[in-house]
């Protein structure tokens, strides 16, 4: 074997396609030669950015090709959306629609044009709760319903009050330890070093708006209770009666959280069931109303018939008793004296009754005795001695 010098690689041309551009080298290059590779390298250094190989494959870029930013190229956004798939697009649409429904629900808090039977205006919470419970915004209503259910279960099974005190003592203990440790070690408290220059306060405008909302909310419940109590709408009064009656019996063996769960479910799902089957429910309600009205009319007619019969019977009995009473009174007046009755029976009609001397007392024949106080005493003290004189 002959010793031969190892082959030497020639110098790579400056315009080689394998030249790796750098920021320093590209600043010294000029575009005089018009090389496409050099132009791409400089554009990459100044305007572009390097992307990982996986992203280059997804976006369709070659290994040394400039890949524009997705925000700069609308086609890349469409391509990324295609890679995200319909699930992400659906989630995005649902999120936007949910936000819109919550805005609509917040905007519905306006005082309605209707008023109570007494002429008082309603609160803006009447419109809010009507919009919420009528399922005009189904996503917002569903989220509020599920949030209420979760709150009831959390209040039942989670020791929220205990956790609150636990967080408080951990935070306050950490703050006190940091403050005292900082003063011992650094001669300056750590907690006090984070103290703001001005403590946070609630603005007066926020308090006034919050108090106004609380006032409207309390008045909503007060007005609705009075409307139900004084039967402004009889159907609502009957529904409240049924609910209170069932609650009275359920509370004996149902815990408070269970009763709250039932009440919330009925409040939210009752209008939904009615709106979903409104035609069928209205048809049955109309039939039930007609049956009740027919029965009420029949009972009213029957009651009127029996009342008229009872009135006529009472009038006839009253007339009979009146005639009998008058006959008894007349006979009592005619039979005042038995002797007069006997004499009247022997005498002829229209003749005066005959009386004898024995029918009348004897008149006294001497002066009244002093000291006598009555006619009886005078008669006894007379010469007759209370005895009748023999008639001649």
Short mmCIF file of C-alpha atoms in Angstrom, two decimals:
data_model
loop_
_atom_site.label_atom_id
_atom_site.label_comp_id
_atom_site.label_asym_id
_atom_site.label_seq_id
_atom_site.Cartn_x
_atom_site.Cartn_y
_atom_site.Cartn_z
CA UNK A 1 0.00 0.00 0.00
CA UNK A 2 1.23 3.39 -0.86
CA UNK A 3 0.93 6.22 1.57
CA UNK A 4 -1.48 8.61 0.04
CA UNK A 5 -2.64 11.83 1.50
CA UNK A 6 -6.21 11.75 2.79
CA UNK A 7 -8.67 13.43 0.53
CA UNK A 8 -9.55 16.96 1.36
CA UNK A 9 -12.99 18.44 1.08
CA UNK A 10 -13.18 21.51 -0.95
CA UNK A 11 -14.45 24.71 0.45
CA UNK A 12 -18.19 24.92 0.42
CA UNK A 13 -19.48 27.71 -1.70
CA UNK A 14 -21.03 30.62 0.07
CA UNK A 15 -24.25 30.13 -1.84
CA UNK A 16 -24.56 26.49 -0.74
CA UNK A 17 -28.04 25.34 0.24
CA UNK A 18 -26.59 23.75 3.40
CA UNK A 19 -25.31 27.00 4.84
CA UNK A 20 -26.77 27.51 8.31
CA UNK A 21 -27.53 31.17 8.68
CA UNK A 22 -26.88 33.08 11.85
CA UNK A 23 -27.88 36.54 12.90
CA UNK A 24 -24.28 37.77 12.71
CA UNK A 25 -23.59 36.23 9.33
CA UNK A 26 -26.79 37.44 7.80
CA UNK A 27 -26.06 41.00 8.77
CA UNK A 28 -22.91 40.89 6.64
CA UNK A 29 -24.58 39.31 3.65
CA UNK A 30 -26.06 41.31 0.88
CA UNK A 31 -28.81 40.52 -1.56
CA UNK A 32 -26.63 41.36 -4.52
CA UNK A 33 -26.42 37.76 -5.72
CA UNK A 34 -30.18 37.26 -5.35
CA UNK A 35 -29.81 33.73 -3.98
CA UNK A 36 -33.17 32.29 -2.84
CA UNK A 37 -31.54 30.33 0.00
CA UNK A 38 -29.79 33.43 1.31
CA UNK A 39 -32.99 35.43 1.07
CA UNK A 40 -34.91 32.76 3.00
CA UNK A 41 -32.20 32.58 5.67
CA UNK A 42 -32.27 36.31 6.25
CA UNK A 43 -36.06 36.37 6.36
CA UNK A 44 -35.98 33.56 8.86
CA UNK A 45 -33.48 35.36 11.11
CA UNK A 46 -35.34 38.66 11.09
CA UNK A 47 -39.02 37.82 10.77
CA UNK A 48 -39.52 34.11 11.26
CA UNK A 49 -39.04 31.68 14.07
CA UNK A 50 -37.96 28.07 14.29
CA UNK A 51 -40.69 25.54 15.02
CA UNK A 52 -40.28 21.99 16.25
CA UNK A 53 -40.23 19.24 13.69
CA UNK A 54 -43.59 17.89 14.87
CA UNK A 55 -45.21 21.27 14.35
CA UNK A 56 -43.56 21.51 10.93
CA UNK A 57 -45.06 18.20 9.97
CA UNK A 58 -48.51 19.25 11.18
CA UNK A 59 -48.37 22.59 9.46
CA UNK A 60 -46.88 21.17 6.29
CA UNK A 61 -43.55 23.06 6.40
CA UNK A 62 -40.31 21.49 5.25
CA UNK A 63 -37.23 21.20 7.43
CA UNK A 64 -35.62 24.51 6.48
CA UNK A 65 -38.66 26.41 5.36
CA UNK A 66 -40.07 29.41 7.07
CA UNK A 67 -43.32 28.68 8.94
CA UNK A 68 -45.45 31.73 9.60
CA UNK A 69 -47.17 32.35 12.90
CA UNK A 70 -50.76 31.09 13.14
CA UNK A 71 -51.93 34.58 14.06
CA UNK A 72 -50.35 35.97 10.91
CA UNK A 73 -51.94 33.46 8.56
CA UNK A 74 -55.72 32.80 8.63
CA UNK A 75 -55.24 29.55 6.75
CA UNK A 76 -53.15 28.17 9.61
CA UNK A 77 -55.98 28.99 12.06
CA UNK A 78 -58.40 27.04 9.93
CA UNK A 79 -55.89 24.21 9.75
CA UNK A 80 -55.48 24.21 13.56
CA UNK A 81 -59.24 24.23 13.99
CA UNK A 82 -59.47 21.22 11.73
CA UNK A 83 -56.90 19.44 13.90
CA UNK A 84 -58.79 20.46 17.08
CA UNK A 85 -61.93 18.78 15.77
CA UNK A 86 -65.65 19.41 16.23
CA UNK A 87 -65.55 18.80 19.98
CA UNK A 88 -63.46 21.87 20.72
CA UNK A 89 -65.56 23.92 18.33
CA UNK A 90 -68.72 22.77 20.07
CA UNK A 91 -67.27 23.61 23.47
CA UNK A 92 -66.36 27.07 22.24
CA UNK A 93 -69.85 27.67 20.87
CA UNK A 94 -71.55 26.42 24.01
CA UNK A 95 -69.36 28.64 26.17
CA UNK A 96 -70.24 31.68 24.11
CA UNK A 97 -73.96 30.86 24.24
CA UNK A 98 -73.84 30.31 28.00
CA UNK A 99 -72.16 33.67 28.54
CA UNK A 100 -74.80 35.31 26.36
CA UNK A 101 -77.64 33.71 28.35
CA UNK A 102 -76.16 34.87 31.64
CA UNK A 103 -75.97 38.40 30.25
CA UNK A 104 -79.60 38.17 29.17
CA UNK A 105 -80.56 36.93 32.63
CA UNK A 106 -78.74 39.84 34.27
CA UNK A 107 -80.35 42.33 31.89
CA UNK A 108 -83.83 40.98 32.70
CA UNK A 109 -83.77 42.63 36.13
CA UNK A 110 -86.11 45.43 35.19
CA UNK A 111 -89.36 46.43 36.88
CA UNK A 112 -92.31 44.90 34.97
CA UNK A 113 -95.23 46.93 33.69
CA UNK A 114 -97.73 44.90 35.72
CA UNK A 115 -98.82 45.81 39.23
CA UNK A 116 -100.54 44.12 42.14
CA UNK A 117 -104.28 44.15 42.83
CA UNK A 118 -103.71 47.10 45.16
CA UNK A 119 -101.93 49.08 42.41
CA UNK A 120 -98.43 48.70 43.87
CA UNK A 121 -95.55 48.25 41.38
CA UNK A 122 -93.65 44.98 41.32
CA UNK A 123 -89.91 44.66 41.92
CA UNK A 124 -87.31 43.87 39.28
CA UNK A 125 -86.82 40.45 40.92
CA UNK A 126 -90.26 39.48 39.63
CA UNK A 127 -88.91 39.72 36.08
CA UNK A 128 -85.64 38.05 37.06
CA UNK A 129 -87.21 34.98 38.68
CA UNK A 130 -89.82 34.70 35.94
CA UNK A 131 -87.05 34.67 33.34
CA UNK A 132 -85.04 32.19 35.38
CA UNK A 133 -87.84 29.71 36.12
CA UNK A 134 -89.53 29.92 32.73
CA UNK A 135 -86.40 28.39 31.11
CA UNK A 136 -86.06 31.19 28.58
CA UNK A 137 -82.31 30.82 29.06
CA UNK A 138 -81.97 27.04 29.52
CA UNK A 139 -78.21 26.92 30.05
CA UNK A 140 -78.24 29.59 32.73
CA UNK A 141 -81.25 28.00 34.45
CA UNK A 142 -79.63 24.55 34.35
CA UNK A 143 -76.40 25.86 35.85
CA UNK A 144 -78.27 27.68 38.63
CA UNK A 145 -80.35 24.55 39.37
CA UNK A 146 -77.29 22.29 39.57
CA UNK A 147 -75.44 24.87 41.66
CA UNK A 148 -78.32 24.98 44.15
CA UNK A 149 -78.44 21.18 44.35
CA UNK A 150 -74.67 21.01 44.91
CA UNK A 151 -74.91 23.68 47.60
CA UNK A 152 -77.57 21.66 49.44
CA UNK A 153 -75.46 18.50 49.32
CA UNK A 154 -72.35 20.45 50.34
CA UNK A 155 -74.17 21.95 53.31
CA UNK A 156 -75.33 18.48 54.27
CA UNK A 157 -72.14 16.43 53.87
CA UNK A 158 -69.27 18.93 54.00
CA UNK A 159 -68.21 20.56 57.29
CA UNK A 160 -67.97 24.00 55.70
CA UNK A 161 -68.04 25.88 59.01
CA UNK A 162 -65.27 23.73 60.43
CA UNK A 163 -63.17 24.19 57.32
CA UNK A 164 -63.68 27.94 57.56
CA UNK A 165 -62.29 28.03 61.08
CA UNK A 166 -59.45 25.75 60.02
CA UNK A 167 -58.42 28.08 57.20
CA UNK A 168 -58.67 31.03 59.56
CA UNK A 169 -56.42 29.56 62.22
CA UNK A 170 -53.86 28.38 59.65
CA UNK A 171 -53.70 31.78 57.97
CA UNK A 172 -53.60 33.72 61.23
CA UNK A 173 -51.07 31.34 62.78
CA UNK A 174 -48.79 31.57 59.73
CA UNK A 175 -49.05 35.35 59.74
CA UNK A 176 -48.24 35.58 63.45
CA UNK A 177 -45.28 33.16 63.12
CA UNK A 178 -43.88 35.03 60.13
CA UNK A 179 -44.22 38.37 61.90
CA UNK A 180 -42.59 37.23 65.13
CA UNK A 181 -39.88 35.22 63.37
CA UNK A 182 -39.02 38.17 61.15
CA UNK A 183 -38.72 40.48 64.12
CA UNK A 184 -36.43 38.05 65.93
CA UNK A 185 -34.20 37.27 62.97
CA UNK A 186 -34.34 40.35 60.75
CA UNK A 187 -35.52 42.91 63.30
CA UNK A 188 -38.46 43.54 61.01
CA UNK A 189 -41.73 41.67 60.71
CA UNK A 190 -42.39 39.80 57.48
CA UNK A 191 -46.17 40.14 57.57
CA UNK A 192 -46.03 43.87 58.23
CA UNK A 193 -43.73 44.33 55.23
CA UNK A 194 -46.57 43.20 52.96
CA UNK A 195 -49.02 45.60 54.55
CA UNK A 196 -50.63 47.83 51.92
CA UNK A 197 -50.30 51.57 52.12
CA UNK A 198 -54.06 51.87 52.39
CA UNK A 199 -56.53 49.26 53.57
CA UNK A 200 -59.25 48.23 51.22
CA UNK A 201 -62.70 49.72 51.86
CA UNK A 202 -66.03 49.11 50.17
CA UNK A 203 -67.17 52.15 48.22
CA UNK A 204 -70.38 53.81 49.27
CA UNK A 205 -71.88 53.39 45.82
CA UNK A 206 -71.35 49.63 45.96
CA UNK A 207 -72.95 49.44 49.40
CA UNK A 208 -75.94 51.49 48.29
CA UNK A 209 -76.49 49.36 45.20
CA UNK A 210 -76.16 46.18 47.26
CA UNK A 211 -78.59 47.43 49.88
CA UNK A 212 -81.03 48.39 47.14
CA UNK A 213 -80.85 44.88 45.70
CA UNK A 214 -81.39 43.38 49.15
CA UNK A 215 -84.38 45.66 49.69
CA UNK A 216 -85.88 44.62 46.35
CA UNK A 217 -85.31 40.94 47.12
CA UNK A 218 -86.96 41.17 50.55
CA UNK A 219 -89.91 43.10 49.13
CA UNK A 220 -90.31 40.45 46.44
CA UNK A 221 -90.92 37.73 49.05
CA UNK A 222 -93.11 40.01 51.19
CA UNK A 223 -95.33 41.03 48.25
CA UNK A 224 -95.65 37.48 46.94
CA UNK A 225 -96.60 36.15 50.38
CA UNK A 226 -99.36 38.75 50.71
CA UNK A 227 -100.62 38.06 47.18
CA UNK A 228 -100.89 34.37 48.02
CA UNK A 229 -102.40 35.01 51.47
CA UNK A 230 -105.16 37.31 50.20
CA UNK A 231 -105.91 35.11 47.15
CA UNK A 232 -105.01 37.55 44.41
CA UNK A 233 -104.70 34.45 42.23
CA UNK A 234 -106.71 31.54 43.66
CA UNK A 235 -104.66 28.95 41.78
CA UNK A 236 -101.47 30.12 43.50
CA UNK A 237 -103.21 30.06 46.87
CA UNK A 238 -104.40 26.49 46.32
CA UNK A 239 -100.90 25.43 45.21
CA UNK A 240 -99.37 27.05 48.30
CA UNK A 241 -101.94 25.27 50.50
CA UNK A 242 -101.08 21.88 48.98
CA UNK A 243 -97.34 22.54 49.35
CA UNK A 244 -97.66 23.61 53.00
CA UNK A 245 -99.92 20.65 53.81
CA UNK A 246 -97.50 18.15 52.27
CA UNK A 247 -94.56 19.84 53.99
CA UNK A 248 -96.34 19.53 57.34
CA UNK A 249 -96.52 15.74 56.93
CA UNK A 250 -93.16 15.28 55.22
CA UNK A 251 -91.22 17.19 57.88
CA UNK A 252 -92.10 14.44 60.39
CA UNK A 253 -89.87 11.87 58.70
CA UNK A 254 -87.87 13.91 56.14
CA UNK A 255 -84.78 15.92 57.15
CA UNK A 256 -84.54 19.59 56.36
CA UNK A 257 -82.00 19.14 53.58
CA UNK A 258 -84.23 16.51 51.93
CA UNK A 259 -87.24 18.80 52.11
CA UNK A 260 -85.15 21.61 50.62
CA UNK A 261 -84.03 19.30 47.82
CA UNK A 262 -87.64 18.38 47.01
CA UNK A 263 -88.73 22.03 47.06
CA UNK A 264 -85.92 23.18 44.77
CA UNK A 265 -86.60 20.33 42.34
CA UNK A 266 -90.29 21.20 42.17
CA UNK A 267 -89.60 24.91 41.74
CA UNK A 268 -87.21 24.37 38.84
CA UNK A 269 -88.63 21.27 37.16
CA UNK A 270 -92.33 22.07 37.59
CA UNK A 271 -92.34 24.93 35.02
CA UNK A 272 -90.16 22.85 32.68
CA UNK A 273 -92.63 19.94 32.72
CA UNK A 274 -95.53 22.32 32.17
CA UNK A 275 -93.84 24.12 29.27
CA UNK A 276 -92.86 20.82 27.65
CA UNK A 277 -96.43 19.45 27.85
CA UNK A 278 -98.42 22.66 27.88
CA UNK A 279 -101.12 21.60 25.41
CA UNK A 280 -101.88 18.30 27.15
CA UNK A 281 -101.84 19.84 30.64
CA UNK A 282 -104.06 22.75 29.56
CA UNK A 283 -106.52 20.29 27.99
CA UNK A 284 -106.83 18.24 31.17
CA UNK A 285 -107.01 21.37 33.31
CA UNK A 286 -109.83 22.70 31.15
CA UNK A 287 -111.72 19.40 31.45
CA UNK A 288 -111.22 19.36 35.19
CA UNK A 289 -112.44 22.97 35.42
CA UNK A 290 -115.57 22.14 33.42
CA UNK A 291 -116.31 19.13 35.62
CA UNK A 292 -115.84 21.17 38.78
CA UNK A 293 -118.06 23.96 37.46
CA UNK A 294 -120.76 21.46 36.46
CA UNK A 295 -120.68 19.81 39.87
CA UNK A 296 -120.76 23.20 41.57
CA UNK A 297 -123.79 24.24 39.50
CA UNK A 298 -125.56 20.97 40.30
CA UNK A 299 -124.84 21.33 44.01
CA UNK A 300 -126.02 24.94 43.90
CA UNK A 301 -129.31 23.98 42.18
CA UNK A 302 -129.86 21.09 44.59
CA UNK A 303 -129.15 23.32 47.58
CA UNK A 304 -131.60 25.93 46.24
CA UNK A 305 -134.28 23.28 45.72
CA UNK A 306 -133.91 21.91 49.26
CA UNK A 307 -133.79 25.42 50.67
CA UNK A 308 -137.07 26.36 48.97
CA UNK A 309 -138.73 23.17 50.23
CA UNK A 310 -137.49 23.77 53.75
CA UNK A 311 -138.70 27.37 53.61
CA UNK A 312 -142.18 26.35 52.47
CA UNK A 313 -142.35 23.64 55.16
CA UNK A 314 -141.33 26.11 57.85
CA UNK A 315 -143.95 28.59 56.62
CA UNK A 316 -146.70 25.94 56.70
CA UNK A 317 -145.71 24.79 60.17
CA UNK A 318 -145.59 28.39 61.37
CA UNK A 319 -149.11 29.00 59.99
CA UNK A 320 -150.47 25.87 61.65
CA UNK A 321 -148.95 26.73 64.98
CA UNK A 322 -150.19 30.31 64.72
CA UNK A 323 -153.77 29.17 64.08
CA UNK A 324 -153.61 26.67 66.93
CA UNK A 325 -152.22 29.29 69.29
CA UNK A 326 -155.00 31.72 68.35
CA UNK A 327 -157.63 29.01 68.92
CA UNK A 328 -156.13 28.20 72.30
CA UNK A 329 -156.08 31.85 73.31
CA UNK A 330 -159.71 32.30 72.23
CA UNK A 331 -160.88 29.23 74.12
CA UNK A 332 -159.00 30.36 77.24
CA UNK A 333 -160.75 33.73 77.10
CA UNK A 334 -164.14 32.09 76.66
CA UNK A 335 -163.63 29.71 79.61
CA UNK A 336 -162.60 32.23 82.30
CA UNK A 337 -165.32 31.03 84.83
CA UNK A 338 -166.89 27.53 84.99
CA UNK A 339 -170.12 28.85 86.47
CA UNK A 340 -170.33 31.49 83.82
CA UNK A 341 -169.78 28.82 81.28
CA UNK A 342 -172.55 26.66 82.79
CA UNK A 343 -174.96 29.58 83.05
CA UNK A 344 -174.06 30.55 79.55
CA UNK A 345 -174.83 27.04 78.43
CA UNK A 346 -178.38 27.03 80.10
CA UNK A 347 -179.29 30.53 78.96
CA UNK A 348 -180.32 31.18 75.51
CA UNK A 349 -178.11 32.68 72.88
CA UNK A 350 -177.78 36.40 73.18
CA UNK A 351 -179.17 36.53 76.81
CA UNK A 352 -177.16 37.91 79.75
CA UNK A 353 -175.84 35.39 82.31
CA UNK A 354 -177.83 35.03 85.56
CA UNK A 355 -176.02 35.70 88.84
CA UNK A 356 -177.13 35.03 92.48
CA UNK A 357 -176.34 36.83 95.75
CA UNK A 358 -174.01 34.05 96.78
CA UNK A 359 -171.74 34.95 93.89
CA UNK A 360 -170.85 38.28 95.57
CA UNK A 361 -169.37 38.96 99.06
CA UNK A 362 -171.49 40.70 101.74
CA UNK A 363 -170.84 44.36 102.23
CA UNK A 364 -169.69 45.41 105.73
CA UNK A 365 -172.38 47.01 107.94
CA UNK A 366 -170.17 48.80 110.50
CA UNK A 367 -167.37 51.28 110.51
CA UNK A 368 -163.88 50.02 109.82
CA UNK A 369 -162.02 48.90 112.90
CA UNK A 370 -159.04 50.95 113.83
CA UNK A 371 -155.75 49.24 113.33
CA UNK A 372 -156.95 47.12 110.46
CA UNK A 373 -154.64 47.30 107.53
CA UNK A 374 -156.56 45.41 104.94
CA UNK A 375 -160.06 44.62 103.81
CA UNK A 376 -159.65 41.04 104.97
CA UNK A 377 -158.88 42.14 108.54
CA UNK A 378 -161.80 44.54 108.52
CA UNK A 379 -164.09 41.79 107.34
CA UNK A 380 -162.86 39.38 110.00
CA UNK A 381 -163.33 42.02 112.74
CA UNK A 382 -166.85 42.77 111.61
CA UNK A 383 -169.95 41.39 113.32
CA UNK A 384 -170.22 38.77 110.69
CA UNK A 385 -166.94 37.34 111.74
CA UNK A 386 -166.14 36.52 108.19
CA UNK A 387 -169.39 34.56 107.93
CA UNK A 388 -171.98 35.33 105.46
CA UNK A 389 -175.31 36.66 106.71
CA UNK A 390 -178.33 34.43 106.31
CA UNK A 391 -180.41 35.58 103.43
CA UNK A 392 -184.14 36.21 104.01
#
